[in-house]
Short mmCIF file of C-alpha atoms in Angstrom, two decimals:
data_model
loop_
_atom_site.label_atom_id
_atom_site.label_comp_id
_atom_site.label_asym_id
_atom_site.label_seq_id
_atom_site.Cartn_x
_atom_site.Cartn_y
_atom_site.Cartn_z
CA MET A 1 -148.36 182.23 -92.17
CA ASN A 2 -148.51 185.36 -89.83
CA SER A 3 -146.97 184.37 -86.64
CA ALA A 4 -148.53 187.54 -84.55
CA ALA A 5 -151.97 186.66 -86.03
CA ASP A 6 -151.62 182.90 -85.25
CA ARG A 7 -150.80 183.79 -81.59
CA ALA A 8 -153.59 186.13 -81.44
CA ARG A 9 -155.87 183.54 -82.56
CA TYR A 10 -154.82 180.99 -80.27
CA ASP A 11 -154.91 183.34 -77.26
CA ARG A 12 -158.39 184.40 -78.08
CA ALA A 13 -159.74 180.68 -78.78
CA THR A 14 -158.26 179.55 -75.45
CA ALA A 15 -158.69 182.78 -73.23
CA HIS A 16 -161.30 180.99 -70.99
CA LEU A 17 -158.86 178.26 -70.06
CA ASP A 18 -155.82 178.00 -67.85
CA ALA A 19 -152.72 177.10 -69.06
CA PRO A 20 -150.66 174.78 -69.37
CA LEU A 21 -152.58 173.50 -72.19
CA ALA A 22 -152.32 171.80 -75.57
CA ILE A 23 -154.03 172.70 -78.62
CA VAL A 24 -154.33 171.32 -82.38
CA ASP A 25 -155.19 173.74 -85.21
CA LEU A 26 -157.57 171.85 -87.35
CA LYS A 27 -157.01 174.09 -90.56
CA ALA A 28 -153.31 173.14 -90.18
CA VAL A 29 -153.88 169.66 -89.66
CA ASP A 30 -156.18 169.47 -92.73
CA ALA A 31 -153.54 171.20 -94.90
CA ASN A 32 -150.85 168.93 -93.89
CA ALA A 33 -153.28 165.83 -94.47
CA ASP A 34 -153.77 166.98 -98.10
CA ASP A 35 -150.05 167.52 -98.54
CA LEU A 36 -149.54 164.10 -97.35
CA VAL A 37 -152.09 162.72 -99.76
CA ARG A 38 -150.73 164.60 -102.72
CA ARG A 39 -147.25 163.63 -102.04
CA ALA A 40 -148.32 159.98 -101.94
CA GLY A 41 -149.38 160.08 -105.46
CA GLY A 42 -152.63 157.94 -105.26
CA LYS A 43 -151.29 155.37 -102.76
CA PRO A 44 -153.18 155.17 -99.59
CA VAL A 45 -151.44 156.75 -96.43
CA ARG A 46 -151.67 154.51 -93.32
CA VAL A 47 -151.59 156.70 -90.30
CA ALA A 48 -148.83 156.14 -87.67
CA SER A 49 -150.90 156.40 -84.20
CA LYS A 50 -147.97 157.07 -82.16
CA SER A 51 -147.68 160.42 -83.84
CA VAL A 52 -151.21 161.28 -83.06
CA ARG A 53 -152.20 159.59 -79.83
CA CYS A 54 -155.75 160.79 -79.97
CA ARG A 55 -158.73 158.63 -81.16
CA ALA A 56 -160.90 161.67 -82.28
CA LEU A 57 -158.19 162.78 -84.50
CA LEU A 58 -157.43 159.47 -85.86
CA GLU A 59 -161.13 159.22 -86.77
CA ARG A 60 -161.03 162.78 -88.40
CA VAL A 61 -157.77 161.84 -90.61
CA LEU A 62 -159.04 158.49 -91.56
CA ALA A 63 -162.27 159.96 -92.65
CA ARG A 64 -160.43 161.97 -95.43
CA PRO A 65 -159.99 160.56 -98.91
CA GLY A 66 -156.50 159.15 -99.33
CA PHE A 67 -155.98 157.75 -95.93
CA ALA A 68 -156.56 154.01 -95.01
CA GLY A 69 -155.63 152.01 -91.90
CA ILE A 70 -153.60 152.61 -88.97
CA MET A 71 -149.90 151.89 -87.90
CA SER A 72 -149.83 151.05 -84.12
CA TYR A 73 -146.95 150.82 -81.79
CA THR A 74 -147.99 148.35 -78.99
CA LEU A 75 -150.36 145.24 -79.05
CA ALA A 76 -152.35 146.60 -76.23
CA GLU A 77 -153.11 149.80 -78.19
CA SER A 78 -153.80 147.77 -81.27
CA LEU A 79 -156.53 145.76 -79.56
CA TRP A 80 -158.10 148.65 -77.80
CA LEU A 81 -158.17 150.46 -81.18
CA ALA A 82 -159.75 147.29 -82.90
CA ARG A 83 -162.30 147.25 -80.18
CA SER A 84 -163.10 150.92 -80.65
CA GLY A 85 -164.01 150.06 -84.32
CA PHE A 86 -160.90 150.65 -86.14
CA GLU A 87 -160.91 147.74 -88.83
CA ASP A 88 -157.29 147.78 -90.10
CA VAL A 89 -154.51 148.13 -87.55
CA LEU A 90 -150.84 147.17 -88.35
CA LEU A 91 -148.68 146.79 -85.33
CA ALA A 92 -145.30 148.06 -86.51
CA TYR A 93 -143.29 146.66 -83.83
CA PRO A 94 -142.71 142.93 -82.51
CA SER A 95 -144.54 142.40 -79.16
CA ALA A 96 -143.97 139.98 -76.20
CA ASP A 97 -147.36 140.79 -74.87
CA ARG A 98 -148.53 137.02 -74.09
CA ALA A 99 -151.96 138.27 -72.58
CA GLY A 100 -152.46 140.41 -75.55
CA PHE A 101 -151.72 137.41 -77.97
CA GLY A 102 -154.09 135.22 -76.11
CA GLU A 103 -156.91 137.91 -76.48
CA LEU A 104 -156.05 138.09 -80.08
CA ALA A 105 -156.19 134.38 -80.70
CA ASN A 106 -159.52 133.95 -78.93
CA ASP A 107 -161.42 136.94 -80.71
CA ALA A 108 -162.51 136.61 -84.38
CA LYS A 109 -163.13 140.41 -84.76
CA LEU A 110 -159.81 141.31 -83.08
CA ALA A 111 -158.03 138.70 -85.28
CA ALA A 112 -159.55 140.01 -88.36
CA ALA A 113 -158.78 143.68 -87.75
CA VAL A 114 -154.94 143.42 -86.25
CA THR A 115 -151.89 142.42 -88.08
CA VAL A 116 -148.85 141.69 -85.99
CA MET A 117 -145.11 142.18 -86.95
CA VAL A 118 -142.58 139.36 -86.91
CA ASP A 119 -138.98 138.97 -87.95
CA ASP A 120 -137.83 135.92 -86.27
CA PRO A 121 -139.41 132.47 -85.95
CA ALA A 122 -139.04 132.66 -81.95
CA GLN A 123 -141.77 135.28 -82.22
CA LEU A 124 -144.03 132.86 -83.53
CA ASP A 125 -143.37 130.34 -80.82
CA LEU A 126 -144.13 133.14 -78.25
CA ILE A 127 -147.53 133.84 -80.00
CA ASP A 128 -148.33 130.04 -80.23
CA GLY A 129 -147.34 129.77 -76.49
CA ALA A 130 -149.71 132.64 -75.64
CA ARG A 131 -152.78 131.43 -77.46
CA ASP A 132 -154.69 130.04 -74.46
CA GLY A 133 -156.56 127.78 -76.44
CA GLY A 134 -157.36 130.37 -79.06
CA GLY A 135 -157.47 128.99 -82.82
CA GLU A 136 -158.06 132.32 -84.57
CA GLU A 137 -155.69 132.79 -87.48
CA ILE A 138 -153.04 135.41 -86.71
CA ARG A 139 -152.33 138.08 -89.50
CA VAL A 140 -148.49 138.61 -89.90
CA CYS A 141 -146.27 141.14 -91.49
CA LEU A 142 -142.63 140.68 -92.01
CA GLU A 143 -140.15 143.72 -91.66
CA LEU A 144 -137.21 144.47 -93.90
CA ASP A 145 -134.09 145.97 -92.59
CA THR A 146 -133.74 149.27 -94.64
CA SER A 147 -130.51 150.45 -93.18
CA LEU A 148 -127.73 151.47 -95.50
CA ARG A 149 -124.14 149.55 -95.21
CA LEU A 150 -121.14 150.68 -96.72
CA LEU A 151 -117.55 149.44 -96.84
CA GLY A 152 -118.69 145.80 -96.74
CA GLY A 153 -120.78 146.50 -93.61
CA ARG A 154 -118.34 148.19 -91.50
CA ILE A 155 -120.52 151.28 -91.65
CA ARG A 156 -124.32 151.19 -90.98
CA VAL A 157 -126.63 154.21 -91.41
CA GLY A 158 -130.24 153.53 -90.14
CA ALA A 159 -132.05 152.09 -87.16
CA ARG A 160 -131.41 148.71 -85.73
CA ARG A 161 -134.64 147.11 -86.29
CA SER A 162 -135.25 143.89 -88.35
CA PRO A 163 -132.52 141.29 -88.74
CA LEU A 164 -134.08 140.41 -92.11
CA ARG A 165 -132.12 142.06 -94.94
CA GLU A 166 -131.76 139.81 -98.03
CA PRO A 167 -134.52 138.43 -100.42
CA ALA A 168 -133.66 135.01 -99.39
CA GLU A 169 -134.00 135.71 -95.58
CA LEU A 170 -137.53 137.27 -96.05
CA ALA A 171 -138.77 134.52 -98.47
CA ALA A 172 -137.30 131.85 -95.74
CA LEU A 173 -139.35 133.52 -92.84
CA ALA A 174 -142.44 134.04 -95.44
CA ARG A 175 -142.55 130.07 -96.19
CA THR A 176 -142.22 129.40 -92.40
CA VAL A 177 -145.26 131.49 -91.74
CA ALA A 178 -147.14 130.17 -94.70
CA ALA A 179 -146.58 126.56 -93.59
CA ARG A 180 -147.47 127.05 -89.85
CA PRO A 181 -150.93 126.39 -88.78
CA GLY A 182 -152.77 129.43 -87.24
CA PHE A 183 -150.83 132.21 -88.94
CA ARG A 184 -151.35 134.14 -92.36
CA MET A 185 -148.65 135.96 -94.08
CA VAL A 186 -150.23 139.11 -95.46
CA GLY A 187 -147.80 141.93 -95.48
CA LEU A 188 -144.29 143.47 -95.61
CA MET A 189 -143.12 146.68 -93.99
CA ALA A 190 -139.81 148.70 -94.62
CA TYR A 191 -139.41 151.93 -92.51
CA GLU A 192 -136.44 153.94 -93.90
CA GLY A 193 -135.98 156.17 -90.95
CA HIS A 194 -132.59 157.38 -91.99
CA VAL A 195 -134.48 158.99 -94.99
CA ALA A 196 -137.93 159.67 -93.79
CA GLY A 197 -136.92 160.83 -90.17
CA VAL A 198 -133.58 162.92 -90.85
CA GLY A 199 -133.71 166.42 -91.84
CA ASP A 200 -131.29 167.37 -94.92
CA ALA A 201 -131.35 171.28 -94.46
CA LEU A 202 -129.75 171.89 -90.95
CA ALA A 203 -129.63 175.68 -90.14
CA GLY A 204 -126.01 177.07 -90.37
CA ARG A 205 -124.54 173.57 -91.26
CA PRO A 206 -124.56 173.35 -95.03
CA LEU A 207 -121.69 170.77 -95.38
CA ARG A 208 -123.50 168.50 -93.02
CA SER A 209 -126.62 168.99 -94.75
CA ARG A 210 -124.97 168.14 -98.20
CA ALA A 211 -123.63 165.13 -96.70
CA ILE A 212 -127.03 164.13 -95.52
CA ARG A 213 -128.58 164.57 -98.73
CA LEU A 214 -125.91 162.57 -100.54
CA MET A 215 -126.34 159.75 -97.99
CA GLN A 216 -130.04 159.86 -98.44
CA ALA A 217 -129.91 159.79 -102.23
CA ALA A 218 -127.66 156.62 -101.99
CA ALA A 219 -129.87 154.98 -99.50
CA ARG A 220 -132.98 155.60 -101.56
CA ARG A 221 -131.32 153.94 -104.63
CA GLU A 222 -129.95 151.07 -102.68
CA LEU A 223 -133.32 150.44 -100.89
CA ALA A 224 -135.30 150.70 -103.92
CA ALA A 225 -133.61 148.10 -105.68
CA ARG A 226 -133.45 145.72 -102.75
CA ARG A 227 -136.85 146.42 -101.66
CA ALA A 228 -138.11 145.20 -105.26
CA GLU A 229 -136.11 142.12 -104.94
CA VAL A 230 -137.48 141.22 -101.60
CA VAL A 231 -141.14 141.95 -102.58
CA ALA A 232 -140.72 139.77 -105.69
CA ALA A 233 -139.23 137.02 -103.55
CA VAL A 234 -141.95 136.99 -100.86
CA ARG A 235 -144.73 137.22 -103.66
CA ALA A 236 -143.27 134.00 -105.05
CA VAL A 237 -143.98 132.31 -101.85
CA VAL A 238 -147.22 134.39 -100.81
CA PRO A 239 -148.59 135.63 -104.32
CA ASP A 240 -151.67 137.18 -102.52
CA LEU A 241 -149.73 139.42 -100.20
CA GLU A 242 -152.21 142.17 -99.27
CA PHE A 243 -149.84 145.11 -98.58
CA VAL A 244 -146.20 146.32 -98.79
CA ASN A 245 -145.74 149.41 -96.62
CA GLY A 246 -143.06 152.07 -96.66
CA GLY A 247 -142.00 155.36 -96.13
CA GLY A 248 -142.45 158.13 -93.38
CA THR A 249 -143.29 161.79 -93.44
CA GLY A 250 -139.99 163.02 -94.80
CA SER A 251 -139.95 160.51 -97.81
CA VAL A 252 -143.35 160.05 -98.72
CA GLN A 253 -143.18 161.06 -102.64
CA GLN A 254 -139.93 159.07 -103.05
CA THR A 255 -141.13 155.92 -101.53
CA ALA A 256 -144.47 156.34 -103.21
CA ALA A 257 -142.61 156.26 -106.55
CA GLU A 258 -141.47 152.76 -106.10
CA ASP A 259 -143.72 150.28 -107.94
CA ALA A 260 -143.28 147.56 -105.23
CA VAL A 261 -144.79 149.81 -102.42
CA THR A 262 -148.51 149.70 -102.22
CA GLU A 263 -149.12 152.15 -99.18
CA ILE A 264 -147.21 154.71 -97.38
CA ALA A 265 -146.91 155.30 -93.58
CA ALA A 266 -146.96 158.73 -92.13
CA GLY A 267 -148.12 160.45 -88.98
CA SER A 268 -145.76 163.13 -87.79
CA GLY A 269 -146.43 165.29 -90.95
CA LEU A 270 -150.03 165.71 -89.62
CA TYR A 271 -148.67 167.75 -86.32
CA VAL A 272 -145.38 168.96 -87.91
CA PRO A 273 -143.36 169.16 -84.72
CA ARG A 274 -140.01 170.98 -84.76
CA LEU A 275 -137.78 168.07 -86.04
CA PHE A 276 -139.61 168.51 -89.19
CA ASP A 277 -138.52 172.10 -89.98
CA ASN A 278 -135.20 171.05 -91.48
CA TYR A 279 -136.30 169.25 -94.84
CA THR A 280 -136.16 170.04 -98.48
CA SER A 281 -138.74 167.56 -99.61
CA PHE A 282 -141.78 169.06 -98.11
CA SER A 283 -142.76 172.08 -95.75
CA GLY A 284 -146.02 171.72 -93.29
CA ARG A 285 -147.82 174.01 -91.06
CA PRO A 286 -147.07 173.38 -87.20
CA ALA A 287 -150.40 172.14 -85.86
CA ALA A 288 -149.88 170.92 -82.45
CA LEU A 289 -148.71 173.44 -79.68
CA PHE A 290 -148.70 173.78 -76.16
CA ALA A 291 -148.79 176.89 -74.01
CA GLN A 292 -147.20 177.73 -70.55
CA PRO A 293 -148.14 180.73 -68.57
CA VAL A 294 -145.87 183.38 -67.56
CA VAL A 295 -145.51 183.16 -63.81
CA ARG A 296 -142.41 185.38 -63.09
CA ARG A 297 -140.57 188.35 -64.51
CA PRO A 298 -137.17 188.07 -62.93
CA GLY A 299 -135.55 191.06 -64.92
CA VAL A 300 -135.07 192.80 -68.24
CA GLY A 301 -135.42 190.54 -71.10
CA VAL A 302 -136.45 187.63 -68.79
CA VAL A 303 -139.61 185.76 -68.14
CA THR A 304 -140.28 182.42 -66.42
CA VAL A 305 -142.96 180.04 -67.50
CA LEU A 306 -144.28 177.21 -65.65
CA GLY A 307 -142.96 173.98 -66.46
CA GLY A 308 -142.08 173.01 -70.00
CA GLY A 309 -139.42 170.42 -69.67
CA TYR A 310 -140.73 167.80 -71.81
CA PRO A 311 -137.81 166.44 -73.90
CA ALA A 312 -138.47 164.01 -76.67
CA SER A 313 -137.25 160.48 -77.06
CA GLY A 314 -133.91 159.80 -78.98
CA ALA A 315 -130.42 160.63 -78.30
CA ALA A 316 -130.08 163.41 -75.91
CA GLY A 317 -129.42 166.83 -77.30
CA PRO A 318 -130.71 170.14 -77.86
CA ASP A 319 -132.96 169.21 -80.87
CA ARG A 320 -134.99 166.89 -78.55
CA LEU A 321 -136.25 169.91 -76.39
CA PRO A 322 -139.62 171.83 -77.14
CA VAL A 323 -138.92 175.24 -78.82
CA PRO A 324 -140.54 178.47 -77.62
CA TYR A 325 -142.62 179.55 -80.78
CA LEU A 326 -144.91 182.46 -80.01
CA PRO A 327 -144.08 185.24 -79.52
CA GLN A 328 -141.01 184.82 -81.70
CA GLY A 329 -137.56 185.48 -80.42
CA LEU A 330 -137.37 183.81 -77.20
CA ARG A 331 -134.70 181.29 -76.24
CA TYR A 332 -133.78 179.14 -73.29
CA ASP A 333 -131.13 180.34 -70.73
CA PRO A 334 -128.51 177.89 -71.44
CA GLN A 335 -127.57 177.32 -67.74
CA GLU A 336 -131.22 176.02 -67.03
CA GLY A 337 -132.78 174.97 -70.39
CA ALA A 338 -136.36 173.61 -70.40
CA GLY A 339 -137.14 172.97 -66.54
CA GLU A 340 -139.06 170.30 -64.78
CA VAL A 341 -141.22 172.99 -62.87
CA GLN A 342 -140.15 176.50 -64.10
CA THR A 343 -138.39 177.46 -67.42
CA PRO A 344 -136.72 180.94 -67.80
CA LEU A 345 -136.83 182.43 -71.31
CA LEU A 346 -134.68 185.17 -72.53
CA GLY A 347 -135.09 187.72 -75.34
CA SER A 348 -136.57 191.23 -75.99
CA PRO A 349 -140.11 189.71 -76.41
CA ALA A 350 -139.97 188.98 -72.81
CA ASP A 351 -140.42 192.58 -71.88
CA ASP A 352 -143.94 192.69 -73.37
CA LEU A 353 -145.18 189.67 -71.48
CA LEU A 354 -147.22 190.10 -68.33
CA ILE A 355 -147.93 187.65 -65.50
CA GLY A 356 -150.44 185.29 -66.92
CA ASP A 357 -149.73 185.67 -70.41
CA ARG A 358 -148.84 182.52 -72.53
CA VAL A 359 -145.76 181.43 -74.29
CA TRP A 360 -146.62 178.90 -77.04
CA PHE A 361 -144.24 176.07 -77.62
CA ARG A 362 -143.78 173.14 -80.21
CA HIS A 363 -142.69 169.77 -79.23
CA ALA A 364 -139.72 168.17 -80.76
CA LYS A 365 -141.80 165.12 -81.79
CA ALA A 366 -145.55 164.79 -82.56
CA GLY A 367 -147.33 162.21 -80.44
CA GLU A 368 -145.22 162.53 -77.48
CA LEU A 369 -146.92 165.80 -76.62
CA CYS A 370 -150.06 163.63 -75.71
CA GLU A 371 -148.16 161.97 -72.95
CA ARG A 372 -148.00 165.29 -71.13
CA PHE A 373 -151.67 166.28 -71.76
CA ASP A 374 -155.04 164.61 -71.16
CA THR A 375 -156.90 166.87 -73.46
CA LEU A 376 -156.35 168.28 -76.92
CA HIS A 377 -158.24 171.67 -77.56
CA LEU A 378 -159.16 171.90 -81.04
CA VAL A 379 -159.06 175.34 -82.62
CA GLU A 380 -160.73 176.65 -85.89
CA GLY A 381 -159.67 180.27 -86.79
CA ASP A 382 -160.02 181.95 -83.47
CA ARG A 383 -162.65 179.58 -81.87
CA LEU A 384 -162.29 176.50 -79.74
CA THR A 385 -164.67 174.12 -81.51
CA GLU A 386 -164.03 171.03 -79.26
CA SER A 387 -162.01 169.52 -76.42
CA VAL A 388 -161.00 165.89 -77.02
CA PRO A 389 -159.14 163.31 -74.76
CA THR A 390 -155.67 162.10 -75.80
CA TYR A 391 -154.72 158.53 -75.10
CA ARG A 392 -153.60 159.55 -71.58
CA GLY A 393 -156.88 161.47 -71.05
CA GLU A 394 -158.42 158.05 -71.74
CA GLY A 395 -156.38 156.39 -69.30
CA ARG A 396 -154.15 154.77 -71.80
CA THR A 397 -150.50 154.84 -71.40
CA PHE A 398 -149.24 152.28 -73.55
CA LEU A 399 -145.43 152.95 -73.29
#
């Protein structure tokens, strides 16, 4: 990749537009999609919508061989996508949206397209209490806790998600679902975020990087054995289980190698935000960028751009900030960082920037960029081929 050529392409393609603006490089997205499919080794990739947040791009990716289905993040989003024509939507998180469950239970098309996440019998009670007379069968997926526990459980590595960990626990809830009228057990999900979402090659931190790699190797071994046992236990209760979902962008090939897993989840690997720069398992092409205009030149080696303070979710820290990307060599003023309305940038490239020029940034995460912009401008080469709405541009802010 030639960063100077990329910057020139993006500037030419969007020269008729005023910044701030956001783009998606379609050739980069396609290359990243091909890489996800290659790493999945023949297992279908389910697209995580929270990492895309644009219906047009979801449709584009799902039209490619190797992709099948959406992993959504709220029930309201799931219903909206199903009404829009997406036929296989797995809600990856439990919901307390009573109105949404009422709609789901009263609409045969929605009930056939959407699968909801459950890890507690109380969630079944909530759904039943929200049916509003609807008798449609609700498709259910159970989630497995993937965290690595060491020293008898005194040390835990991984997200605090499902309380279901052991095969007997998941089999028991599967029996509850199977025996309960109005529900159908169809799937299992296990997201190993401490493997798929944590980089193992941190710049300038070799010892920590090695520690992460050792942790992840141990976590993969432990989870692969336990996941196989869980799947066997659940299939003994529900022999016609439709899918077992696992993985994430950073662990596609390792998770796909497990016989127990039938499909892989991934989404961030399409846009490749900055948090995915520190992986040994894969490399991708940055595909989603945003541009901020230069509005001040306070002095030598300094320019100020409009806005840009778009921190990502998660534990607060420098790694949650967008990063100045093009031209290369710019950095934040440590006293100001990324600002709400203005962002000073330091470095020798600042002296070549004029008022009105653009600085291109990468967001720390993938889909969260789309909460800041209502339009994504799609670029091929040095041409803007289409402008499409984000969820926000369609008036949809689900979280």
